[in-house]
Amino acid sequence: MERRILCLDIGGTSIKHALCDERGQMLEIGKVAIGEDLDTFLEQIRSVYEKTGDVDGIACSFPGEVHSQEGVIYGISALPYIHECPIKEMISQRCDSKKVTLLNDANAAALGEAWLGVGKDYKNIAFVIVGSGVGGAVIENGELYPGTTMNKAEIGNFPMGGIEDGELLCWSSFTLDKEAKKYSKKHQSTIDGKGLMRLAEDGDPEAAACVDEFYHYMAVGCVCVQFAYDPEIIAIGGGISENAAIMEGILNAYKELVKGQQQEYLKPTILACKRGNDANLLGALAFYLRSEA
C-alpha cells in the first residue's frame, strides 16, 4: 500500500497543507491562518493532522535557518516563536510521535521544482525565490547542498546598493514588495507590488523608476548567481514567476546590464518556476522521501 505523507508549508501568515502520495500527487489541499504563539501554532498542526487521517509522517517547509537533523530553526523569520526550540520534536509529540522532517522553505521550493517542475531535466540549478525578500538554493549534481552553516545560497544577503541610514543594503532590499513600500511611504499610500506595476504601466514616472530599480537589482543578482554557481539554469520562483511581463523585464534588464561589458560572454538561461504555491509542499515531500533512502 502506498504511503501518505502530510506536507506542511509554514509561511508568515498561513500554514498550507496537503496530503500527498509518494509520486507527488496531492490528494487534499488546504490552508489555515497561522497562530500568534507557539502553543496555538502546534495545536493548529495537531488539528490538521487529526483531520487528515492516518499518515506515514509529516514533511515540513519552514522559514529561517533550518537545521534539519537537529530539528531546530535558528536565524530570523516572520515567526519569532519557532526559533531556537526543539520544533521537530514538538510537532512529533503533538502528532502521535509520527516521523517529522524540516527543511528551509527556499530549499523546499528548489527540491520541488527540481523534482516535478522547471528543473526536472537539469542536474545543476540555481534558484532565486522572490517574495518580500529574496531566498535561494542550489542543486548540484542533482543534490541539495545547504552548506556548513545552512546558509549556502542565502543570496538575499548579497550586498547591493551600498549603505543607507547605516544599513547595508542587500538583494532583499530591492524586491518588488520593498519598492512598493518605498513608493507608499513617500506618497502616504498603501500599495503592493501589483499596484506598483499598474501605476508604472499607467505612466506614473516614480512608480516606473521603482520598477526599473527592481529589475536592475534582479539583473545584478542574476549575474552574481551565474558566476558564483555556474548553473545550467537560473530558476526564478515566487509570485513574480507567474507574471510573464515581469520575467521579460528581468531578462531585458540582464541583457542591458551586461551589454558591452566583459560579463556579456556568459549568457545564462533564466526560466520561471512552474509549480507555484505547490513547490514548497512538493519539496518538503521530496526531502522526507530522500531521508529514508
Coordinates of C-alpha atoms in Angstrom, one line a residue, residues 42-293:
L42 CA 1.3 23.5 17.4
E43 CA -2.4 22.9 18.1
Q44 CA -3.2 24.1 14.6
I45 CA -0.8 21.5 13.2
R46 CA -2.4 18.9 15.5
S47 CA -5.8 19.8 14.2
V48 CA -4.7 19.5 10.6
Y49 CA -3.1 16.2 11.4
E50 CA -6.3 14.8 13.0
K51 CA -8.5 15.9 10.1
T52 CA -6.1 14.3 7.6
G53 CA -6.4 10.8 9.0
D54 CA -3.7 8.2 9.1
V55 CA -0.4 9.2 7.6
D56 CA 3.1 7.8 7.5
G57 CA 4.7 11.1 8.7
I58 CA 4.8 14.8 8.4
A59 CA 7.0 16.8 6.0
C60 CA 7.5 20.5 6.8
S61 CA 8.8 23.5 4.9
F62 CA 9.8 26.4 7.3
P63 CA 11.3 29.8 7.0
G64 CA 14.6 30.6 8.8
E65 CA 17.9 28.8 9.2
V66 CA 16.6 25.3 9.4
H67 CA 18.9 22.7 10.9
S68 CA 17.1 19.6 9.6
Q69 CA 18.9 16.9 11.6
E70 CA 19.0 18.8 14.8
G71 CA 15.3 19.7 14.4
V72 CA 15.9 23.3 15.4
I73 CA 15.4 26.6 13.5
Y74 CA 17.8 29.5 14.0
G75 CA 18.2 32.8 12.3
I76 CA 15.2 35.1 11.9
S77 CA 11.8 34.9 10.2
A78 CA 8.3 36.4 10.5
L79 CA 7.6 33.9 13.2
P80 CA 9.9 34.5 16.2
Y81 CA 8.4 31.8 18.3
I82 CA 9.5 28.9 16.0
H83 CA 13.2 29.7 16.6
E84 CA 15.7 28.0 19.0
C85 CA 13.3 25.4 20.3
P86 CA 13.0 21.7 19.5
I87 CA 10.3 22.3 17.0
K88 CA 10.6 19.0 15.1
E89 CA 10.2 17.0 18.4
M90 CA 7.3 19.3 19.5
I91 CA 5.4 18.6 16.3
S92 CA 6.0 14.9 16.5
Q93 CA 4.8 14.8 20.2
R94 CA 1.6 16.6 19.2
C95 CA 1.0 14.1 16.3
D96 CA 1.3 10.7 17.9
S97 CA 5.1 10.5 17.6
K98 CA 5.0 10.4 13.8
K99 CA 8.2 11.0 11.9
V100 CA 8.7 14.7 11.1
T101 CA 11.2 16.3 8.7
L102 CA 12.1 20.0 8.5
L103 CA 13.5 21.9 5.5
N104 CA 14.1 25.6 4.8
D105 CA 11.4 27.0 2.5
A106 CA 13.7 28.2 -0.3
N107 CA 15.4 24.8 -0.3
A108 CA 12.0 23.1 -0.3
A109 CA 10.9 25.2 -3.3
A110 CA 14.1 24.2 -5.1
L111 CA 13.7 20.5 -4.4
G112 CA 10.0 20.6 -5.5
E113 CA 10.9 22.3 -8.8
A114 CA 13.9 20.1 -9.4
W115 CA 11.7 17.0 -8.9
L116 CA 8.5 17.9 -10.7
G117 CA 8.9 21.4 -12.1
V118 CA 11.2 23.6 -14.2
G119 CA 14.4 21.7 -13.1
K120 CA 13.4 18.1 -13.8
D121 CA 15.6 17.9 -16.8
Y122 CA 18.7 19.5 -15.2
K123 CA 21.3 18.5 -12.6
N124 CA 22.7 21.9 -11.7
I125 CA 20.2 24.6 -10.9
A126 CA 20.4 27.9 -9.0
F127 CA 17.0 29.0 -7.6
V128 CA 16.1 32.6 -6.9
I129 CA 12.9 32.7 -4.8
V130 CA 11.4 36.2 -4.7
G131 CA 8.8 37.4 -2.2
S132 CA 9.0 40.1 0.4
G133 CA 12.7 39.2 0.4
V134 CA 15.0 37.0 -1.8
G135 CA 15.8 33.4 -0.9
G136 CA 18.0 31.0 -2.8
A137 CA 19.0 27.4 -3.1
V138 CA 21.4 25.4 -5.3
I139 CA 21.0 21.9 -6.7
E140 CA 24.4 20.5 -7.7
N141 CA 24.7 17.1 -9.5
G142 CA 21.1 16.5 -8.6
E143 CA 21.6 17.1 -4.9
L144 CA 20.7 19.9 -2.5
Y145 CA 23.7 21.3 -0.6
P146 CA 22.7 23.7 2.2
G147 CA 26.3 24.4 3.3
T148 CA 28.2 24.1 6.6
T149 CA 26.0 26.6 8.4
M150 CA 22.8 26.0 6.4
N151 CA 23.4 29.4 4.7
K152 CA 24.6 28.4 1.3
A153 CA 22.8 30.4 -1.4
E154 CA 21.2 32.8 1.1
I155 CA 21.5 35.2 -1.8
G156 CA 19.1 37.7 -0.4
N157 CA 22.1 38.8 1.8
F158 CA 24.3 39.6 -1.2
P159 CA 25.4 43.2 -0.6
M160 CA 23.9 45.6 -3.2
G161 CA 23.4 49.4 -3.4
G162 CA 25.8 50.4 -0.6
I163 CA 24.8 51.6 2.8
E164 CA 21.7 53.7 3.6
D165 CA 20.9 55.2 7.0
G166 CA 23.6 52.9 8.5
E167 CA 22.1 49.8 7.0
L168 CA 24.0 47.6 4.5
L169 CA 21.6 47.2 1.6
C170 CA 21.3 43.8 0.1
W171 CA 19.4 42.0 -2.7
S172 CA 16.4 41.6 -0.4
S173 CA 16.2 45.4 -0.1
F174 CA 15.1 45.7 -3.7
T175 CA 12.2 43.3 -4.2
L176 CA 9.0 44.5 -5.9
D177 CA 7.4 44.4 -2.4
K178 CA 10.1 46.6 -0.9
E179 CA 9.9 49.0 -3.9
A180 CA 6.1 49.3 -3.3
K181 CA 6.7 50.1 0.3
K182 CA 9.2 52.8 -0.6
Y183 CA 6.7 54.3 -3.0
S184 CA 3.9 54.1 -0.4
K185 CA 5.9 55.8 2.3
K186 CA 6.8 58.7 0.0
H187 CA 3.2 59.1 -1.2
Q188 CA 1.5 58.2 2.1
S189 CA -0.4 55.4 0.4
T190 CA -0.6 51.7 0.7
I191 CA 0.1 49.7 -2.4
D192 CA 1.6 46.3 -3.1
G193 CA 3.9 45.1 -5.9
K194 CA 1.0 44.5 -8.2
G195 CA -0.3 48.0 -7.6
L196 CA 3.1 49.4 -8.2
M197 CA 3.3 47.6 -11.6
R198 CA -0.2 49.0 -12.5
L199 CA 0.9 52.5 -11.7
A200 CA 4.1 52.1 -13.8
E201 CA 2.1 50.8 -16.7
D202 CA -0.3 53.7 -16.4
G203 CA 2.6 56.2 -16.8
D204 CA 3.5 57.1 -13.2
P205 CA 7.2 58.0 -13.6
E206 CA 8.1 57.5 -9.9
A207 CA 6.4 54.0 -10.0
A208 CA 8.2 53.2 -13.2
A209 CA 11.5 54.2 -11.6
C210 CA 10.8 51.9 -8.7
V211 CA 10.0 49.0 -11.0
D212 CA 13.2 49.7 -13.0
E213 CA 15.2 49.6 -9.8
F214 CA 13.7 46.2 -9.0
Y215 CA 14.6 44.9 -12.5
H216 CA 18.1 46.3 -12.2
Y217 CA 18.9 44.6 -9.0
M218 CA 17.3 41.3 -10.2
A219 CA 19.7 41.5 -13.1
V220 CA 22.7 42.3 -10.8
G221 CA 21.8 39.4 -8.6
C222 CA 21.5 37.0 -11.5
V223 CA 24.9 38.0 -12.8
C224 CA 26.3 37.2 -9.3
V225 CA 24.4 33.9 -9.1
Q226 CA 25.6 32.8 -12.6
F227 CA 29.3 33.5 -11.8
A228 CA 29.1 32.1 -8.2
Y229 CA 27.4 28.8 -9.0
D230 CA 27.7 28.4 -12.9
P231 CA 24.4 26.5 -13.1
E232 CA 22.7 25.1 -16.2
I233 CA 19.7 27.4 -15.4
I234 CA 18.7 30.1 -13.1
A235 CA 15.1 29.4 -12.0
I236 CA 13.1 32.3 -10.7
G237 CA 10.4 31.4 -8.2
G238 CA 7.8 33.2 -6.0
G239 CA 4.8 35.1 -7.2
I240 CA 6.7 37.1 -9.7
S241 CA 7.5 34.0 -11.7
E242 CA 3.8 33.7 -12.7
N243 CA 3.9 37.1 -14.4
A244 CA 5.3 36.8 -18.0
A245 CA 5.8 40.6 -18.2
I246 CA 7.9 40.7 -15.1
M247 CA 10.0 37.7 -16.3
E248 CA 10.5 39.6 -19.6
G249 CA 11.5 42.7 -17.7
I250 CA 14.2 40.8 -15.7
L251 CA 15.6 39.2 -18.9
N252 CA 15.7 42.6 -20.7
A253 CA 17.4 44.2 -17.6
Y254 CA 20.0 41.5 -17.6
K255 CA 20.8 41.9 -21.3
E256 CA 21.0 45.7 -20.9
L257 CA 23.2 45.5 -17.8
V258 CA 25.9 43.3 -19.4
K259 CA 25.7 44.7 -22.9
G260 CA 29.2 45.7 -24.0
Q261 CA 30.6 44.5 -20.7
Q262 CA 33.1 41.7 -20.1
Q263 CA 30.4 39.7 -18.4
E264 CA 28.4 39.6 -21.5
Y265 CA 30.1 36.4 -22.8
L266 CA 28.3 34.3 -20.2
K267 CA 24.7 34.1 -21.2
P268 CA 22.6 32.3 -18.5
T269 CA 19.3 30.5 -19.1
I270 CA 16.8 32.3 -16.9
L271 CA 13.5 30.4 -16.5
A272 CA 10.3 30.8 -14.5
C273 CA 9.4 28.1 -12.0
K274 CA 6.4 26.1 -12.8
R275 CA 4.9 24.7 -9.6
G276 CA 3.9 27.9 -8.0
N277 CA 2.5 27.6 -4.5
D278 CA 2.9 23.8 -4.7
A279 CA 6.7 23.8 -4.9
N280 CA 7.3 24.1 -1.1
L281 CA 4.9 21.2 -0.4
L282 CA 6.5 19.0 -3.1
G283 CA 10.0 19.9 -1.9
A284 CA 9.1 19.0 1.7
L285 CA 7.8 15.7 0.5
A286 CA 10.9 15.1 -1.6
F287 CA 13.1 15.7 1.4
Y288 CA 11.0 13.4 3.5
L289 CA 11.3 10.6 1.0
R290 CA 15.1 11.2 0.5
S291 CA 15.6 11.0 4.2
E292 CA 14.6 7.3 4.0
A293 CA 16.8 6.4 1.0

